Amino acid sequence: MKYPCGIVKQNKNVIYANRGMGLEEDINITNKYYRDYNIAIVYKKPTPIIVNKVDYKSRNDAVITEAHYRIPSTTDYNGVYKGKYIDFEAKETKNSKSFSLNNIHKHQIEHLKQITKQGGIGFIIVRFTTINETYLLTYDKLETFLNNNERKTIPLSYFKEHGYLIKDKFNPRVDYISIINLILEGLV
Amino acid sequence: MKYPCGIVKQNKNVIYANRGMGLEEDINITNKYYRDYNIAIVYKKPTPIIVNKVDYKSRNDAVITEAHYRIPSTTDYNGVYKGKYIDFEAKETKNSKSFSLNNIHKHQIEHLKQITKQGGIGFIIVRFTTINETYLLTYDKLETFLNNNERKTIPLSYFKEHGYLIKDKFNPRVDYISIINLILEGLV
């Protein structure tokens, strides 16, 4: 549904867009939009789970009765855009001034390093929920920060300077591909 | 460890290579080899599971007490090789003459179609366990078959003619990247 400019804010869906839905949900909806319009094929990976016990009630109905969450060895999202491999992790923080790297597992950062080395496009998406700003930071810039700072907390100013603000939109909600596109074309 | 030609067969690891380990295990070991040598970064995705009940025994020890397996909407493996996105499904069959497409979910084939459209490299790896032959068939050739055949069973002869035999090796066991490399360079 398309509304003329003035009416947009009266649409319930718009009012709640990016409010409380959470970054993960917003990215999932964005990825669906990309898939529906053949822009990119990106999925969130399933949460890694170690299954301990399974009850085979019937041939088609196996019930897992004991399992544990496993620390992921890779990032949450990957896929393809114009033949290129893209890979990223997305996190929210309530802190309005900085993002603590404790939010991302060490081997996830190592994974982003490996895929960047292999010519893939690796990045993180961080949303500062308090100020409602979402940034894309490429792995290269993340590495630069890590190599030059003892602290494991990236100030918002670093995102402003070396990252890219992903502007709030109705659809797609978190349009990170538009930024990847600019990076690939060398325009930013 | 390298052995002169004549001695290879006396090595226990070699004797058991590709015997009973199963294609999935062989591919996992192959992917680890690729990662260790910076050849490609490819992982098997976690099995998708729907979690119904979780028992939070302690802050760090959540035990899943009821969950179900979910039909995967994508393929099992994806990753990056020389910046390119690769994506595939791997299956074994005991049938020595043909491979039934009932082994692969419809939406997995649809997924391979979408990623190929987006410039990714999509394919299937099929092992005929009885004759111990493993083939790589690109999505394009799979689509050609589907467009020209009513039957959902691909004869071995089609793999021999339009696919690529992945020769048994000690390390990496299922060297599918060597074939992707030849395809990318237009040599096959």
PDB file of C-alpha atoms in Angstrom, chain A residues 35 38-41 43 45-49 51 54 61-70 73-74 78-86 111 114-115 117-120, chain B residues 35 38-41 43 45-49 51 54 61-70 73-74 78-86 111 114-115 117-120:
ATOM      1  CA  ARG A  35      14.532 -11.994  -1.915  1.00  0.00           C
ATOM      2  CA  ASN A  38      15.543 -10.442  -6.520  1.00  0.00           C
ATOM      3  CA  ILE A  39      17.873  -7.847  -5.049  1.00  0.00           C
ATOM      4  CA  ALA A  40      19.914 -10.239  -2.923  1.00  0.00           C
ATOM      5  CA  ILE A  41      19.538 -13.685  -1.365  1.00  0.00           C
ATOM      6  CA  TYR A  43      19.208 -15.634   5.178  1.00  0.00           C
ATOM      7  CA  LYS A  45      21.359 -19.051   9.803  1.00  0.00           C
ATOM      8  CA  PRO A  46      19.517 -21.341  12.190  1.00  0.00           C
ATOM      9  CA  THR A  47      20.613 -21.104  15.813  1.00  0.00           C
ATOM     10  CA  PRO A  48      23.169 -23.852  16.442  1.00  0.00           C
ATOM     11  CA  ILE A  49      21.799 -26.444  18.851  1.00  0.00           C
ATOM     12  CA  VAL A  51      20.715 -32.347  20.365  1.00  0.00           C
ATOM     13  CA  VAL A  54      15.312 -37.469  20.624  1.00  0.00           C
ATOM     14  CA  ASP A  61       7.376 -36.922  14.360  1.00  0.00           C
ATOM     15  CA  ALA A  62      10.683 -36.802  16.138  1.00  0.00           C
ATOM     16  CA  VAL A  63      10.539 -34.778  19.335  1.00  0.00           C
ATOM     17  CA  ILE A  64      13.779 -33.424  20.710  1.00  0.00           C
ATOM     18  CA  THR A  65      13.570 -33.831  24.487  1.00  0.00           C
ATOM     19  CA  GLU A  66      16.990 -32.570  25.506  1.00  0.00           C
ATOM     20  CA  ALA A  67      19.199 -30.094  23.724  1.00  0.00           C
ATOM     21  CA  HIS A  68      21.538 -27.181  24.399  1.00  0.00           C
ATOM     22  CA  TYR A  69      22.387 -23.942  22.684  1.00  0.00           C
ATOM     23  CA  ARG A  70      25.857 -23.869  21.186  1.00  0.00           C
ATOM     24  CA  SER A  73      31.249 -20.334  15.165  1.00  0.00           C
ATOM     25  CA  THR A  74      30.152 -18.054  12.365  1.00  0.00           C
ATOM     26  CA  ASN A  78      25.179 -14.609   4.920  1.00  0.00           C
ATOM     27  CA  GLY A  79      24.209 -14.686   1.298  1.00  0.00           C
ATOM     28  CA  VAL A  80      24.814 -13.434  -2.189  1.00  0.00           C
ATOM     29  CA  TYR A  81      24.533 -10.021  -3.835  1.00  0.00           C
ATOM     30  CA  LYS A  82      25.490  -9.700  -7.526  1.00  0.00           C
ATOM     31  CA  GLY A  83      27.497 -12.908  -7.286  1.00  0.00           C
ATOM     32  CA  LYS A  84      29.474 -11.605  -4.311  1.00  0.00           C
ATOM     33  CA  TYR A  85      29.482 -13.295  -0.946  1.00  0.00           C
ATOM     34  CA  ILE A  86      28.243 -11.126   1.914  1.00  0.00           C
ATOM     35  CA  HIS A 111      35.236 -15.496  10.841  1.00  0.00           C
ATOM     36  CA  GLN A 114      38.653 -15.030   7.112  1.00  0.00           C
ATOM     37  CA  ILE A 115      35.820 -14.280   4.730  1.00  0.00           C
ATOM     38  CA  LYS A 117      40.560 -12.402   3.239  1.00  0.00           C
ATOM     39  CA  GLN A 118      38.750 -14.712   0.820  1.00  0.00           C
ATOM     40  CA  GLY A 119      37.280 -11.722  -1.033  1.00  0.00           C
ATOM     41  CA  GLY A 120      33.886 -11.781   0.676  1.00  0.00           C
TER      42      GLY A 120
ATOM     43  CA  ARG B  35      39.532 -23.170   5.819  1.00  0.00           C
ATOM     44  CA  ASN B  38      42.701 -20.388   3.176  1.00  0.00           C
ATOM     45  CA  ILE B  39      41.337 -21.989   0.029  1.00  0.00           C
ATOM     46  CA  ALA B  40      37.673 -21.267   0.717  1.00  0.00           C
ATOM     47  CA  ILE B  41      35.434 -20.532   3.709  1.00  0.00           C
ATOM     48  CA  TYR B  43      30.382 -24.166   6.527  1.00  0.00           C
ATOM     49  CA  LYS B  45      24.537 -24.586   8.333  1.00  0.00           C
ATOM     50  CA  PRO B  46      23.089 -25.690  11.654  1.00  0.00           C
ATOM     51  CA  THR B  47      20.043 -27.942  11.412  1.00  0.00           C
ATOM     52  CA  PRO B  48      16.940 -25.769  11.718  1.00  0.00           C
ATOM     53  CA  ILE B  49      15.090 -26.540  14.934  1.00  0.00           C
ATOM     54  CA  VAL B  51      12.303 -24.666  20.135  1.00  0.00           C
ATOM     55  CA  VAL B  54      13.327 -24.105  27.493  1.00  0.00           C
ATOM     56  CA  ASP B  61      22.662 -23.204  31.344  1.00  0.00           C
ATOM     57  CA  ALA B  62      19.468 -23.173  29.334  1.00  0.00           C
ATOM     58  CA  VAL B  63      18.211 -26.674  28.603  1.00  0.00           C
ATOM     59  CA  ILE B  64      15.858 -27.113  25.693  1.00  0.00           C
ATOM     60  CA  THR B  65      13.258 -29.649  26.818  1.00  0.00           C
ATOM     61  CA  GLU B  66      10.983 -29.691  23.786  1.00  0.00           C
ATOM     62  CA  ALA B  67      11.864 -28.950  20.194  1.00  0.00           C
ATOM     63  CA  HIS B  68      11.163 -30.159  16.665  1.00  0.00           C
ATOM     64  CA  TYR B  69      13.128 -30.448  13.465  1.00  0.00           C
ATOM     65  CA  ARG B  70      12.057 -28.034  10.765  1.00  0.00           C
ATOM     66  CA  SER B  73      14.337 -23.602   3.477  1.00  0.00           C
ATOM     67  CA  THR B  74      17.844 -23.388   2.097  1.00  0.00           C
ATOM     68  CA  ASN B  78      27.343 -22.141   1.688  1.00  0.00           C
ATOM     69  CA  GLY B  79      30.372 -19.943   1.709  1.00  0.00           C
ATOM     70  CA  VAL B  80      32.907 -17.952  -0.229  1.00  0.00           C
ATOM     71  CA  TYR B  81      35.577 -18.868  -2.752  1.00  0.00           C
ATOM     72  CA  LYS B  82      37.641 -16.068  -4.320  1.00  0.00           C
ATOM     73  CA  GLY B  83      34.951 -13.558  -3.385  1.00  0.00           C
ATOM     74  CA  LYS B  84      32.258 -15.620  -5.103  1.00  0.00           C
ATOM     75  CA  TYR B  85      29.273 -17.014  -3.279  1.00  0.00           C
ATOM     76  CA  ILE B  86      28.949 -20.794  -3.436  1.00  0.00           C
ATOM     77  CA  HIS B 111      16.830 -21.723  -3.474  1.00  0.00           C
ATOM     78  CA  GLN B 114      17.499 -17.979  -6.841  1.00  0.00           C
ATOM     79  CA  ILE B 115      21.149 -17.886  -5.875  1.00  0.00           C
ATOM     80  CA  LYS B 117      20.051 -15.977 -10.723  1.00  0.00           C
ATOM     81  CA  GLN B 118      21.863 -13.668  -8.293  1.00  0.00           C
ATOM     82  CA  GLY B 119      25.235 -14.690  -9.733  1.00  0.00           C
ATOM     83  CA  GLY B 120      26.111 -17.247  -7.066  1.00  0.00           C
TER      84      GLY B 120
END
